[in-house]
mmCIF file of C-alpha atoms in Angstrom:
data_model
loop_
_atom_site.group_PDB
_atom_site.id
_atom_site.type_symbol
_atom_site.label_atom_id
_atom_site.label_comp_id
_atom_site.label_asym_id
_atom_site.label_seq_id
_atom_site.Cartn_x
_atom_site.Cartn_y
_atom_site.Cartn_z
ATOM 1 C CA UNK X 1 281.665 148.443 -65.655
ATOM 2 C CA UNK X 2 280.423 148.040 -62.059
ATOM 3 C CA UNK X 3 282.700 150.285 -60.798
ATOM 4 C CA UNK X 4 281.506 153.271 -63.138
ATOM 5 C CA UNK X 5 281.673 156.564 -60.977
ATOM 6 C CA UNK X 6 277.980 157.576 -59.618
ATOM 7 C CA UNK X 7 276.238 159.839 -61.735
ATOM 8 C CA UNK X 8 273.407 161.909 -59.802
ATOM 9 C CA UNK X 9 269.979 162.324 -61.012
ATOM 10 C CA UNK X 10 267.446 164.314 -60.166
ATOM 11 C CA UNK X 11 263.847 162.726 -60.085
ATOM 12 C CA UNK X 12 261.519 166.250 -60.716
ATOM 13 C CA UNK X 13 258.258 163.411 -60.838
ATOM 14 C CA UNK X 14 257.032 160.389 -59.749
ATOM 15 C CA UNK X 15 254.221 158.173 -60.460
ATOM 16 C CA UNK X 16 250.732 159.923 -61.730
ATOM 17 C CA UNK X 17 250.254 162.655 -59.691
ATOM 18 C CA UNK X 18 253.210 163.606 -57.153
ATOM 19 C CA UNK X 19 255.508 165.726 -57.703
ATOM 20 C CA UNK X 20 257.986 165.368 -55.071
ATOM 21 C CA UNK X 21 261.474 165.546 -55.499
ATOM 22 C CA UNK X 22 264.135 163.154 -54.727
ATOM 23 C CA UNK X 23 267.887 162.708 -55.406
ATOM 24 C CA UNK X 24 268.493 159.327 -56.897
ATOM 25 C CA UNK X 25 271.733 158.143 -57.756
ATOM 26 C CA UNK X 26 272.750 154.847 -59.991
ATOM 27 C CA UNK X 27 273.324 152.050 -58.182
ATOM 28 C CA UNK X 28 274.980 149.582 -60.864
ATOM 29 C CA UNK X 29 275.088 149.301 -64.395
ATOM 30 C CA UNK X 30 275.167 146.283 -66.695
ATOM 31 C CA UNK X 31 271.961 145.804 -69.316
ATOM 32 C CA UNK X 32 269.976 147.858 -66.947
ATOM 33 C CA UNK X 33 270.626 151.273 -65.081
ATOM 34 C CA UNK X 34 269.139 151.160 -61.387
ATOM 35 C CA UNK X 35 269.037 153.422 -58.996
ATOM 36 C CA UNK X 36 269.305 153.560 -55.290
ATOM 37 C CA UNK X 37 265.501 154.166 -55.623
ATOM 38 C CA UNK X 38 264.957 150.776 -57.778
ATOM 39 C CA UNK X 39 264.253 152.913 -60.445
ATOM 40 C CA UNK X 40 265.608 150.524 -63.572
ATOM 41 C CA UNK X 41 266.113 151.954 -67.273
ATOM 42 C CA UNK X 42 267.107 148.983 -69.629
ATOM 43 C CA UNK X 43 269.751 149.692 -72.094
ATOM 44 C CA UNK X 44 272.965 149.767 -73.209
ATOM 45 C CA UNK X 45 276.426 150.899 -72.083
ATOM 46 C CA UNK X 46 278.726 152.315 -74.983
ATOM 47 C CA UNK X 47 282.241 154.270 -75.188
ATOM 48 C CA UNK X 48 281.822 157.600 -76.486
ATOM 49 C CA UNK X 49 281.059 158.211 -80.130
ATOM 50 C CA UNK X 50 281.199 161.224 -82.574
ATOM 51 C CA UNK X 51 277.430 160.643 -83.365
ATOM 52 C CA UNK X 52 275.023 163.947 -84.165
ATOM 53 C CA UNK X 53 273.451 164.866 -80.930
ATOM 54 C CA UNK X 54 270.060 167.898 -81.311
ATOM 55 C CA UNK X 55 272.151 169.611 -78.305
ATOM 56 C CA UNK X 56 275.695 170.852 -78.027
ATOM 57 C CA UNK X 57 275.425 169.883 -74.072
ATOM 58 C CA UNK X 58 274.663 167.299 -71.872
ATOM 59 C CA UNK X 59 273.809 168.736 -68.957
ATOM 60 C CA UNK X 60 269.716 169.207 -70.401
ATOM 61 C CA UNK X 61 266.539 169.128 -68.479
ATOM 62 C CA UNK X 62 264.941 166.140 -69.486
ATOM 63 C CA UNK X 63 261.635 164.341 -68.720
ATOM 64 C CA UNK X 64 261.199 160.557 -69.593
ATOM 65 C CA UNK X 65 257.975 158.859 -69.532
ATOM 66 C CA UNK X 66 257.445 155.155 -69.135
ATOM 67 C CA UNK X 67 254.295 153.812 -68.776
ATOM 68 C CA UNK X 68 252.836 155.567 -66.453
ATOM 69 C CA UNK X 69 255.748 156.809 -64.563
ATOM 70 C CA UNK X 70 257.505 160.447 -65.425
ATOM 71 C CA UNK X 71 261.335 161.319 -64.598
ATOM 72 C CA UNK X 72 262.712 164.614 -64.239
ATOM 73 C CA UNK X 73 266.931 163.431 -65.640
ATOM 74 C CA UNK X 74 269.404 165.516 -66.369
ATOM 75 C CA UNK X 75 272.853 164.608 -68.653
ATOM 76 C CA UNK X 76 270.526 163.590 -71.345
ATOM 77 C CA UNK X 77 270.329 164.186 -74.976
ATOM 78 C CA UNK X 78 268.820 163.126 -78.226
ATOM 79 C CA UNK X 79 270.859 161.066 -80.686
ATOM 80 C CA UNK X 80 270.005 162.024 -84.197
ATOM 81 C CA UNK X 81 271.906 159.262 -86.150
ATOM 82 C CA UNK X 82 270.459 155.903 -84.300
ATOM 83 C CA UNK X 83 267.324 157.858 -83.311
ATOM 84 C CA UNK X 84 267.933 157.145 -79.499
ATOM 85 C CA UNK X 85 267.906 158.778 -76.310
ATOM 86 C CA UNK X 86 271.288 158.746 -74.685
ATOM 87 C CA UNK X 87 272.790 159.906 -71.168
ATOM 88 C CA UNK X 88 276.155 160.483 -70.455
ATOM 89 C CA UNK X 89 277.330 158.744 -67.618
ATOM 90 C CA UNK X 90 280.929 159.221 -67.449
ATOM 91 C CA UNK X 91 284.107 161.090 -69.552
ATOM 92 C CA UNK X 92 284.067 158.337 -71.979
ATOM 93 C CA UNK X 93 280.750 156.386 -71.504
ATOM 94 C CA UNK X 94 277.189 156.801 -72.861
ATOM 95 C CA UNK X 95 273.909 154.845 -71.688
ATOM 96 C CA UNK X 96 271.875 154.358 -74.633
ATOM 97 C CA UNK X 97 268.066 153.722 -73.099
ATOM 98 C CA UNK X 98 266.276 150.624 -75.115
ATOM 99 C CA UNK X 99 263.717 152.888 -77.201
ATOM 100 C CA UNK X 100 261.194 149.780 -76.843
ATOM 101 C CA UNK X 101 260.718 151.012 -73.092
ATOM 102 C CA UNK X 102 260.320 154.672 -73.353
ATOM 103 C CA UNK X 103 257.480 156.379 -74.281
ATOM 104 C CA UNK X 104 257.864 159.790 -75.326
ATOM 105 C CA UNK X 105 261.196 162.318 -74.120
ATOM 106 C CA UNK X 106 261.013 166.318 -73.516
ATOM 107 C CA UNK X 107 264.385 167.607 -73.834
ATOM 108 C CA UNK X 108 264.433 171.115 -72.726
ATOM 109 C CA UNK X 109 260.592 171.706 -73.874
ATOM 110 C CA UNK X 110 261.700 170.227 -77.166
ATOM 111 C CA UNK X 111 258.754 166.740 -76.933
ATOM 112 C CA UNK X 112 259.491 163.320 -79.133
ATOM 113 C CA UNK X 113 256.921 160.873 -79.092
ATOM 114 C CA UNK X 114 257.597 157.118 -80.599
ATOM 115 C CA UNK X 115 255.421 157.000 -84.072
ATOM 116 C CA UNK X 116 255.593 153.382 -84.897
ATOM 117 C CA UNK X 117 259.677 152.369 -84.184
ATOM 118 C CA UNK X 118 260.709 155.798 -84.413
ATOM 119 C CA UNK X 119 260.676 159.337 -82.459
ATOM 120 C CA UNK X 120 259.251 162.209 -83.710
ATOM 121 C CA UNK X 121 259.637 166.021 -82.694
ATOM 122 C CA UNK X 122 255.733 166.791 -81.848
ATOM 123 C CA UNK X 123 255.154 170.521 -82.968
ATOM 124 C CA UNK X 124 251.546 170.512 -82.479
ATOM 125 C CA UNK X 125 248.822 167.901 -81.546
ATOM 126 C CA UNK X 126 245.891 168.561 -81.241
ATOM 127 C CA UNK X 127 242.591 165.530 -81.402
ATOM 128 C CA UNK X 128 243.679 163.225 -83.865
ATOM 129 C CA UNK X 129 245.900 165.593 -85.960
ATOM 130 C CA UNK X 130 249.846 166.179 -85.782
ATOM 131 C CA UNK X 131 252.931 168.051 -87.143
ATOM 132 C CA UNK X 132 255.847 165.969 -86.904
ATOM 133 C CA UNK X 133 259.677 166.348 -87.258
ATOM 134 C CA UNK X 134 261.977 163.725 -87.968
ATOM 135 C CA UNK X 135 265.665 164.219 -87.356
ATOM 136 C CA UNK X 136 267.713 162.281 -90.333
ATOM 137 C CA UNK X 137 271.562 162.113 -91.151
ATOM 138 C CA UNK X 138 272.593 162.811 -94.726
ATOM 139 C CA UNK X 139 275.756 161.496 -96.145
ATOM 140 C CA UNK X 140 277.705 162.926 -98.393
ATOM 141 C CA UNK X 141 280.524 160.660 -100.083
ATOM 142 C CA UNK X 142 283.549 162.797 -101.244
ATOM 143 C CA UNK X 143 284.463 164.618 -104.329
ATOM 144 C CA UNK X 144 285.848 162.157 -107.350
ATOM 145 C CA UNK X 145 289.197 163.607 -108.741
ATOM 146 C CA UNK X 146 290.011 163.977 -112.036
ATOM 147 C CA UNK X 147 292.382 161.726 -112.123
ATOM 148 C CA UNK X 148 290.009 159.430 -110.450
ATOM 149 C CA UNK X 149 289.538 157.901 -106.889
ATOM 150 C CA UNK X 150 287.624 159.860 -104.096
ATOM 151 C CA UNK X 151 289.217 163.040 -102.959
ATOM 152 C CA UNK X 152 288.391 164.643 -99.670
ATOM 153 C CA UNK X 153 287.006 163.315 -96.465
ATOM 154 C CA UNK X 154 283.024 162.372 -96.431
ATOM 155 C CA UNK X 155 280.627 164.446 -94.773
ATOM 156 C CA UNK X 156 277.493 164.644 -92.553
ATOM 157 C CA UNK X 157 274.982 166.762 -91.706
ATOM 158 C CA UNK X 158 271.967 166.993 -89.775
ATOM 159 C CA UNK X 159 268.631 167.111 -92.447
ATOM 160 C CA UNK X 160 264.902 167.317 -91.884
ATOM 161 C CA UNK X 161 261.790 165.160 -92.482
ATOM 162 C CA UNK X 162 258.359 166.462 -91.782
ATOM 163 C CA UNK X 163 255.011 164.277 -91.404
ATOM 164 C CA UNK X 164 251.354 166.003 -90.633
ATOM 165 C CA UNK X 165 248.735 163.106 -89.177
ATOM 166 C CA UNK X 166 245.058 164.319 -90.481
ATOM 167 C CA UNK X 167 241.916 163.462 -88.607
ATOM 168 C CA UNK X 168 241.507 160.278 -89.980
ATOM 169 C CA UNK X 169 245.025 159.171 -88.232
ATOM 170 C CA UNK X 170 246.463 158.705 -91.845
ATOM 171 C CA UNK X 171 250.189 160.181 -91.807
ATOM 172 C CA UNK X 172 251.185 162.150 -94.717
ATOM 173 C CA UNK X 173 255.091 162.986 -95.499
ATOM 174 C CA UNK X 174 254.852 166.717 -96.755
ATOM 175 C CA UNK X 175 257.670 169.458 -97.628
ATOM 176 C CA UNK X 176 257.938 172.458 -96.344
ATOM 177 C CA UNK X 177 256.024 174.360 -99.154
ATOM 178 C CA UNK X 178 252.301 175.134 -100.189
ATOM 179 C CA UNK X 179 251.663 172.444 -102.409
ATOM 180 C CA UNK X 180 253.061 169.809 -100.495
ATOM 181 C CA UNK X 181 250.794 171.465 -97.431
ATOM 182 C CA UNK X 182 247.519 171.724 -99.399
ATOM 183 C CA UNK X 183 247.282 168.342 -100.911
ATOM 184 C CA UNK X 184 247.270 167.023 -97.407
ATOM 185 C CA UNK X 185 243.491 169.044 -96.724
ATOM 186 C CA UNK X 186 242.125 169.046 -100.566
ATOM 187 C CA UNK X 187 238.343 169.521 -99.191
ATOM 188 C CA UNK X 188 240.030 172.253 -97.457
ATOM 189 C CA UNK X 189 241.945 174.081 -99.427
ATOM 190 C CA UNK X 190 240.596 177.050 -100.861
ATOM 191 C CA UNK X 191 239.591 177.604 -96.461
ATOM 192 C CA UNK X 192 243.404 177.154 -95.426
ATOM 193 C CA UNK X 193 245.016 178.761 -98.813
ATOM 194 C CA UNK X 194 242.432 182.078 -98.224
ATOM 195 C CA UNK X 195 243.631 181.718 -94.167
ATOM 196 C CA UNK X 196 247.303 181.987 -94.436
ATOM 197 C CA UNK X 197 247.016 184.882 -97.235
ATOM 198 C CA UNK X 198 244.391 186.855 -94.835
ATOM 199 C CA UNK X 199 247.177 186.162 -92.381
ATOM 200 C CA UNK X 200 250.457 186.282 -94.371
ATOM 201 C CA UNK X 201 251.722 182.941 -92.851
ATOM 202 C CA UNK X 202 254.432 181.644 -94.593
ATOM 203 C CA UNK X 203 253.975 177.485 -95.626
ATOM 204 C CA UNK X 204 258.099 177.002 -95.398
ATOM 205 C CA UNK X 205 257.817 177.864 -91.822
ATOM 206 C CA UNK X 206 257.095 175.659 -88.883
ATOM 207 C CA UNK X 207 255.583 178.080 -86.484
ATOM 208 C CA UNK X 208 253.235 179.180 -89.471
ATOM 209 C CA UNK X 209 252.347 175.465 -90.054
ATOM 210 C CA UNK X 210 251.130 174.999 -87.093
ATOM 211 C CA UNK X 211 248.869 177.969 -86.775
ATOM 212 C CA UNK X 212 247.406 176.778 -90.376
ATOM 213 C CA UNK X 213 246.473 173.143 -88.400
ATOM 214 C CA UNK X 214 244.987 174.867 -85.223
ATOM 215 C CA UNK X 215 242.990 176.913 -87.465
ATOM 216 C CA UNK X 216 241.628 174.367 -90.161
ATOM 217 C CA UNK X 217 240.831 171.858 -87.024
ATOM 218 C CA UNK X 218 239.049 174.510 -85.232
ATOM 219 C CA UNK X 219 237.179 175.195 -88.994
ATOM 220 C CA UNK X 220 236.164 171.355 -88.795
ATOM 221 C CA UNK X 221 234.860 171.351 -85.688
#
């Protein structure tokens, strides 16, 4: 395992302000990825694995906050089925980071913040409110013959879960429709209903969501 082949990373930021780049490449690679900087990323090595990744590629532009320190990595990806951030690191060998030490992840603009145990895709924030979206497998167990037994292989497939933080910090899991959307603001609702007619926003769509929240925060103001 010590003798995996050096992957290069680029470091786009450093601590709080700076912005300089450097080249850092990993030095050695156990429990804990370091770097020729001393940059250290606990986690965990692992073979390759036919888990659902959000990208098709691994060569992403990702930024990784811990603490108070930003990195700029590339070969990075979001792993859908353990809810992990992984990097490849060779042909056959994934570095899954320990989620307990990361913050928050942008993957190609695409933000996840940690909500408790878990990461979230943040679609809006904004104060105390948010529109979250949780990345969930679903299983699907194969047909039963007539003649009985299980025909068929099993399948997968990548579903969503959507949560929308009010102002009082209280997280409500909603559906993608106007009901579901409403209940959430019921001293509201006749403001935000009236709103997305006068604007023909559509409550099954995210980027319509999130204009609804910006406007019914701004309302409350």
């Amino acid at each position: 395992m010590k003798k995996i082949a050096t992957l290069t990373l680029l470091l786009l930021m450093a601590m709080n302000t700076s912005v300089a780049q450097k080249r850092v490449t990993i030095k050695k690679i156990e429990s804990r990825l370091i770097t020729n900087e001393g940059i250290e990323f606990v986690g965990t090595v692992r073979d390759k694995n036919n888990d659902h990744y959000m990208f098709p590629r691994w060569s992403n532009n990702g930024v990784l906050y811990v603490g108070q320190k930003i990195y700029g990595i590339g070969n990075i990806n979001f792993n859908i089925t353990t809810n992990a951030i992984d990097s490849r690191i060779a042909k056959d060998k994934l570095f899954m980071f320990n989620s307990a030490y990361v913050d928050s992840i942008s993957i190609n603009n695409h933000l996840f913040k940690k909500v408790g145990n878990l990461f979230y895709e943040v679609l809006f924030e904004k104060e105390n409110s948010m529109f979250l979206k949780k990345y969930d497998i679903k299983y699907e167990a194969g047909h039963e013959g007539r003649m009985g037994g299980v025909t068929g292989p099993s399948q997968t497939s990548v579903i969503f879960r959507y949560v929308v933080v009010d102002p009082e910090r209280k997280m409500n899991r909603v559906e993608l429709n106007k009901k579901s959307i409403l209940e959430v603001f019921q001293n509201k609702k006749d403001v935000l209903e009236s709103y997305a007619k006068k604007e023909n926003l559509s409550f099954r769509k995210e980027e319509d969501i999130v204009k609804m929240l910006e406007y019914i925060i701004d309302y409350s103001s």
